[in-house]
GROMACS .gro file of C-alpha atoms in nm:
model
  257
    1MET     CA    1  -1.434  -0.196   2.404
    2SER     CA    2  -1.574   0.105   2.272
    3PRO     CA    3  -1.335   0.335   2.121
    4SER     CA    4  -1.218   0.637   2.340
    5PHE     CA    5  -1.150   0.867   1.976
    6ALA     CA    6  -1.320   0.984   1.702
    7TYR     CA    7  -1.209   1.232   1.416
    8ILE     CA    8  -1.317   1.446   1.222
    9TYR     CA    9  -1.180   1.632   0.920
   10ASP     CA   10  -1.279   1.862   0.735
   11SER     CA   11  -1.325   1.823   0.319
   12VAL     CA   12  -1.047   1.937   0.219
   13TYR     CA   13  -0.778   1.621   0.383
   14GLY     CA   14  -0.995   1.389   0.079
   15GLN     CA   15  -0.761   1.565  -0.154
   16GLY     CA   16  -0.456   1.535  -0.366
   17MET     CA   17  -0.144   1.656  -0.054
   18VAL     CA   18  -0.344   1.633   0.185
   19SER     CA   19  -0.500   1.307   0.104
   20LYS     CA   20  -0.156   1.182   0.200
   21GLU     CA   21  -0.081   1.327   0.518
   22SER     CA   22  -0.379   1.226   0.530
   23ALA     CA   23  -0.284   0.874   0.549
   24ARG     CA   24  -0.007   0.950   0.765
   25ILE     CA   25  -0.209   1.029   0.998
   26GLU     CA   26  -0.393   0.775   1.058
   27ALA     CA   27  -0.083   0.506   1.080
   28GLU     CA   28   0.039   0.726   1.360
   29LEU     CA   29  -0.323   0.695   1.477
   30GLY     CA   30  -0.316   0.362   1.445
   31ARG     CA   31   0.043   0.276   1.623
   32LEU     CA   32  -0.006   0.480   1.864
   33GLY     CA   33  -0.353   0.278   1.904
   34ILE     CA   34  -0.517   0.583   1.925
   35GLN     CA   35  -0.781   0.470   1.701
   36GLY     CA   36  -1.149   0.543   1.639
   37PRO     CA   37  -1.461   0.612   1.402
   38ILE     CA   38  -1.387   0.920   1.137
   39PHE     CA   39  -1.568   1.103   1.002
   40ARG     CA   40  -1.546   1.295   0.717
   41GLU     CA   41  -1.739   1.648   0.703
   42GLY     CA   42  -1.969   1.764   0.423
   43PHE     CA   43  -2.123   1.393   0.431
   44HIS     CA   44  -2.446   1.476   0.555
   45GLU     CA   45  -2.585   1.320   0.890
   46VAL     CA   46  -2.247   1.358   1.035
   47GLN     CA   47  -2.345   1.545   1.341
   48GLN     CA   48  -2.614   1.268   1.395
   49GLN     CA   49  -2.295   1.030   1.313
   50LEU     CA   50  -2.084   1.217   1.614
   51ASP     CA   51  -2.380   1.215   1.859
   52ALA     CA   52  -2.429   0.840   1.842
   53ALA     CA   53  -2.033   0.733   1.848
   54ILE     CA   54  -2.014   1.013   2.197
   55LYS     CA   55  -2.361   0.764   2.349
   56ASP     CA   56  -2.175   0.524   2.299
   57GLY     CA   57  -1.889   0.597   2.474
   58VAL     CA   58  -1.678   0.786   2.297
   59LYS     CA   59  -1.400   1.078   2.504
   60ASN     CA   60  -1.253   1.242   2.324
   61VAL     CA   61  -1.298   1.489   1.949
   62VAL     CA   62  -1.041   1.523   1.753
   63PHE     CA   63  -1.139   1.782   1.512
   64VAL     CA   64  -0.858   1.779   1.124
   65GLY     CA   65  -0.844   2.034   0.964
   66GLY     CA   66  -0.803   2.438   0.895
   67ASP     CA   67  -0.864   2.717   1.232
   68ALA     CA   68  -1.169   2.841   1.009
   69TRP     CA   69  -1.346   2.516   1.009
   70PHE     CA   70  -1.288   2.475   1.348
   71LEU     CA   71  -1.308   2.717   1.561
   72GLN     CA   72  -1.680   2.759   1.337
   73ARG     CA   73  -1.769   2.399   1.499
   74LEU     CA   74  -1.762   2.559   1.801
   75PRO     CA   75  -2.121   2.619   1.880
   76TRP     CA   76  -2.161   2.222   1.862
   77ILE     CA   77  -1.903   2.229   2.114
   78ALA     CA   78  -2.028   2.420   2.340
   79GLN     CA   79  -2.289   2.215   2.394
   80GLN     CA   80  -2.072   1.862   2.455
   81ARG     CA   81  -2.094   1.782   2.830
   82GLY     CA   82  -1.774   1.545   2.905
   83VAL     CA   83  -1.612   1.522   2.595
   84SER     CA   84  -1.327   1.656   2.563
   85ILE     CA   85  -1.213   1.805   2.224
   86GLY     CA   86  -0.887   1.845   2.067
   87TYR     CA   87  -0.780   1.983   1.790
   88LEU     CA   88  -0.461   1.899   1.477
   89PRO     CA   89  -0.436   2.107   1.262
   90SER     CA   90  -0.314   2.116   0.884
   91VAL     CA   91  -0.121   2.423   0.842
   92PRO     CA   92   0.132   2.596   1.103
   93THR     CA   93  -0.120   2.915   1.255
   94ALA     CA   94  -0.125   3.216   1.543
   95LEU     CA   95  -0.363   2.965   1.719
   96SER     CA   96  -0.181   2.605   1.652
   97ARG     CA   97   0.127   2.785   1.796
   98ALA     CA   98  -0.010   2.934   2.161
   99ILE     CA   99  -0.166   2.570   2.181
  100GLY     CA  100   0.117   2.409   2.145
  101MET     CA  101  -0.045   2.177   1.840
  102PRO     CA  102   0.176   2.175   1.542
  103PRO     CA  103   0.031   1.984   1.177
  104GLY     CA  104  -0.067   1.735   1.062
  105ALA     CA  105   0.119   1.394   1.202
  106ALA     CA  106   0.359   1.537   1.394
  107SER     CA  107   0.083   1.638   1.689
  108VAL     CA  108  -0.043   1.244   1.717
  109GLY     CA  109   0.174   1.231   2.018
  110ILE     CA  110   0.048   1.501   2.111
  111LEU     CA  111  -0.358   1.401   2.126
  112ALA     CA  112  -0.232   1.039   2.301
  113ALA     CA  113  -0.083   1.177   2.578
  114ARG     CA  114  -0.387   1.402   2.631
  115VAL     CA  115  -0.310   1.671   2.902
  116ILE     CA  116  -0.623   1.884   2.882
  117LYS     CA  117  -0.720   2.271   2.886
  118THR     CA  118  -1.036   2.343   3.049
  119LEU     CA  119  -1.059   2.700   2.814
  120ASP     CA  120  -1.322   2.998   2.932
  121LEU     CA  121  -1.579   3.086   2.595
  122GLY     CA  122  -1.764   3.407   2.536
  123ALA     CA  123  -2.037   3.444   2.374
  124ALA     CA  124  -2.173   3.716   2.068
  125ASN     CA  125  -2.510   3.724   2.085
  126ASP     CA  126  -2.522   3.357   2.207
  127ARG     CA  127  -2.283   3.265   1.856
  128PRO     CA  128  -1.940   3.110   2.140
  129PHE     CA  129  -1.660   3.229   1.979
  130LEU     CA  130  -1.292   3.122   2.100
  131THR     CA  131  -1.013   3.429   2.024
  132GLU     CA  132  -1.143   3.757   1.987
  133ALA     CA  133  -1.444   3.980   1.867
  134VAL     CA  134  -1.324   4.318   1.662
  135ALA     CA  135  -1.491   4.629   1.533
  136LEU     CA  136  -1.212   4.844   1.363
  137GLU     CA  137  -1.376   5.166   1.400
  138THR     CA  138  -1.700   5.247   1.646
  139SER     CA  139  -1.862   5.486   1.844
  140ALA     CA  140  -2.087   5.190   1.961
  141ARG     CA  141  -2.134   5.243   2.332
  142LEU     CA  142  -2.034   4.946   2.587
  143THR     CA  143  -2.228   4.871   2.871
  144LEU     CA  144  -2.036   4.660   3.068
  145GLU     CA  145  -2.236   4.401   3.354
  146GLY     CA  146  -2.544   4.623   3.320
  147SER     CA  147  -2.469   4.978   3.512
  148TYR     CA  148  -2.154   5.162   3.407
  149ALA     CA  149  -2.072   5.196   2.998
  150VAL     CA  150  -1.733   5.362   2.813
  151SER     CA  151  -1.758   5.446   2.443
  152ALA     CA  152  -1.506   5.646   2.189
  153ARG     CA  153  -1.526   6.041   2.112
  154THR     CA  154  -1.485   5.896   1.764
  155PRO     CA  155  -1.416   5.591   1.577
  156SER     CA  156  -1.164   5.397   1.730
  157PRO     CA  157  -1.092   4.973   1.759
  158LEU     CA  158  -1.333   4.751   1.990
  159ALA     CA  159  -1.176   4.387   2.112
  160ILE     CA  160  -1.357   4.212   2.359
  161GLN     CA  161  -1.086   3.937   2.420
  162ASN     CA  162  -1.160   3.512   2.547
  163PHE     CA  163  -0.830   3.334   2.391
  164ALA     CA  164  -0.693   3.657   2.168
  165LEU     CA  165  -0.322   3.647   2.010
  166GLN     CA  166  -0.084   3.780   1.842
  167PRO     CA  167  -0.105   3.703   1.476
  168LYS     CA  168   0.220   3.588   1.381
  169THR     CA  169   0.350   3.480   1.755
  170GLY     CA  170   0.066   3.274   1.853
  171GLU     CA  171   0.212   3.498   2.204
  172VAL     CA  172  -0.129   3.523   2.396
  173LEU     CA  173  -0.227   3.836   2.487
  174SER     CA  174  -0.576   3.731   2.639
  175GLN     CA  175  -0.595   3.431   2.947
  176SER     CA  176  -0.866   3.200   2.894
  177MET     CA  177  -0.935   3.027   3.271
  178ASP     CA  178  -1.041   3.329   3.454
  179GLY     CA  179  -1.434   3.325   3.402
  180GLN     CA  180  -1.386   3.693   3.194
  181LEU     CA  181  -1.354   3.859   2.894
  182GLU     CA  182  -1.124   4.142   2.856
  183ALA     CA  183  -1.292   4.471   2.680
  184VAL     CA  184  -1.032   4.667   2.455
  185LEU     CA  185  -1.060   5.029   2.297
  186GLN     CA  186  -0.800   5.205   2.135
  187THR     CA  187  -0.810   5.536   2.129
  188THR     CA  188  -0.530   5.825   1.923
  189VAL     CA  189  -0.419   6.162   2.203
  190GLU     CA  190  -0.210   6.492   2.100
  191ARG     CA  191   0.048   6.561   2.346
  192PRO     CA  192   0.295   6.800   2.340
  193GLY     CA  193   0.586   6.684   2.144
  194TRP     CA  194   0.935   6.801   2.187
  195LEU     CA  195   0.971   7.191   2.360
  196GLY     CA  196   0.609   7.146   2.270
  197VAL     CA  197   0.688   7.220   1.886
  198TRP     CA  198   0.532   6.913   1.768
  199LYS     CA  199   0.283   6.713   1.813
  200LYS     CA  200   0.318   6.343   1.832
  201THR     CA  201   0.026   6.082   1.789
  202GLU     CA  202   0.022   5.800   2.068
  203ILE     CA  203  -0.250   5.546   2.096
  204GLU     CA  204  -0.371   5.440   2.423
  205GLU     CA  205  -0.534   5.104   2.537
  206THR     CA  206  -0.824   5.117   2.789
  207ARG     CA  207  -0.889   4.792   2.926
  208ILE     CA  208  -1.149   4.641   3.133
  209ALA     CA  209  -1.311   4.288   3.247
  210PHE     CA  210  -1.605   4.198   3.244
  211THR     CA  211  -1.850   3.896   3.207
  212ARG     CA  212  -2.157   4.084   3.087
  213GLY     CA  213  -2.208   4.377   2.814
  214ALA     CA  214  -2.316   4.455   2.476
  215VAL     CA  215  -2.251   4.747   2.212
  216GLN     CA  216  -2.514   4.963   2.060
  217HIS     CA  217  -2.497   5.224   1.846
  218PRO     CA  218  -2.688   5.536   2.043
  219SER     CA  219  -2.845   5.583   1.720
  220GLY     CA  220  -3.027   5.195   1.623
  221GLU     CA  221  -2.725   5.197   1.332
  222PRO     CA  222  -2.646   4.819   1.304
  223VAL     CA  223  -2.310   4.754   1.485
  224HIS     CA  224  -1.988   4.587   1.363
  225PHE     CA  225  -1.801   4.281   1.435
  226THR     CA  226  -1.588   4.013   1.336
  227VAL     CA  227  -1.623   3.736   1.584
  228ASP     CA  228  -1.351   3.445   1.577
  229GLY     CA  229  -1.281   3.606   1.202
  230GLN     CA  230  -1.689   3.529   1.084
  231PRO     CA  231  -1.934   3.849   1.115
  232LEU     CA  232  -2.127   3.965   1.301
  233THR     CA  233  -2.391   4.283   1.244
  234SER     CA  234  -2.703   4.402   1.391
  235LYS     CA  235  -2.807   4.687   1.695
  236GLU     CA  236  -2.728   4.558   1.924
  237VAL     CA  237  -2.415   4.229   2.019
  238ARG     CA  238  -2.462   4.109   2.401
  239PHE     CA  239  -2.165   3.943   2.516
  240SER     CA  240  -2.090   3.715   2.793
  241VAL     CA  241  -1.832   3.408   2.909
  242LEU     CA  242  -1.872   3.077   2.913
  243PRO     CA  243  -1.707   3.003   3.216
  244GLY     CA  244  -1.454   2.605   3.070
  245ALA     CA  245  -1.689   2.544   2.811
  246LEU     CA  246  -1.409   2.400   2.606
  247PRO     CA  247  -1.148   2.139   2.775
  248LEU     CA  248  -0.912   2.145   2.484
  249ILE     CA  249  -0.631   1.836   2.428
  250VAL     CA  250  -0.286   2.099   2.430
  251GLY     CA  251   0.100   1.995   2.371
  252PRO     CA  252   0.383   2.087   2.561
  253ASP     CA  253   0.536   2.422   2.376
  254ARG     CA  254   0.150   2.499   2.411
  255LEU     CA  255   0.162   2.935   2.503
  256PHE     CA  256   0.047   3.008   2.884
  257SER     CA  257   0.090   2.744   3.181
   0.00000   0.00000   0.00000
């Protein structure tokens, strides 16, 4: 019978103390009966080998490594059909806390339980992303659904959120199972203070749900975003939602329902 699980490791798992953790993971996989083929990132044909394993009956592909490395695999993940994805993090992060997956061998039992939540992905110029795309300061125009536009009067932070997380706690700021993205525009507003003498500056946040949008400068200059931690620069950045593109194995202590 073909194995149900396959595992792909970040190359860091072949080094030093992390290699010992890899051995503990694999021992726990064997104890729980969910062992399967293991692929080491960096081999030239690893993607072809994964595709062949799925064709042979693998239904769960588990990525073992760090957040940045895992998120870079989303283009391949978004193309899969009928395959559940697991993420076994190497260290605690906001993402690992949000999905209820502690680092290392501690998450193997969660993989075996195989509780799945189907999350949306966003796409920025056809690049899939899980968390958010952020422009720290921009006065570019955001056009939504091809019909209306919003922009800040002065350069201000703009985020396009899918599964946005509070960096320290992993608190989920934007849900990822509603078939929509959320545009978050922050602007500063000066309000009268005590007896109208002192002025105080406050941050005002505008949130708009949408399924399709685009960001560009009226002047035509490039727009700069950080998408899942990776830079993206383009004269126009088009956003869309990929509903249900990430069937993800999650833990009981996840921070969303």
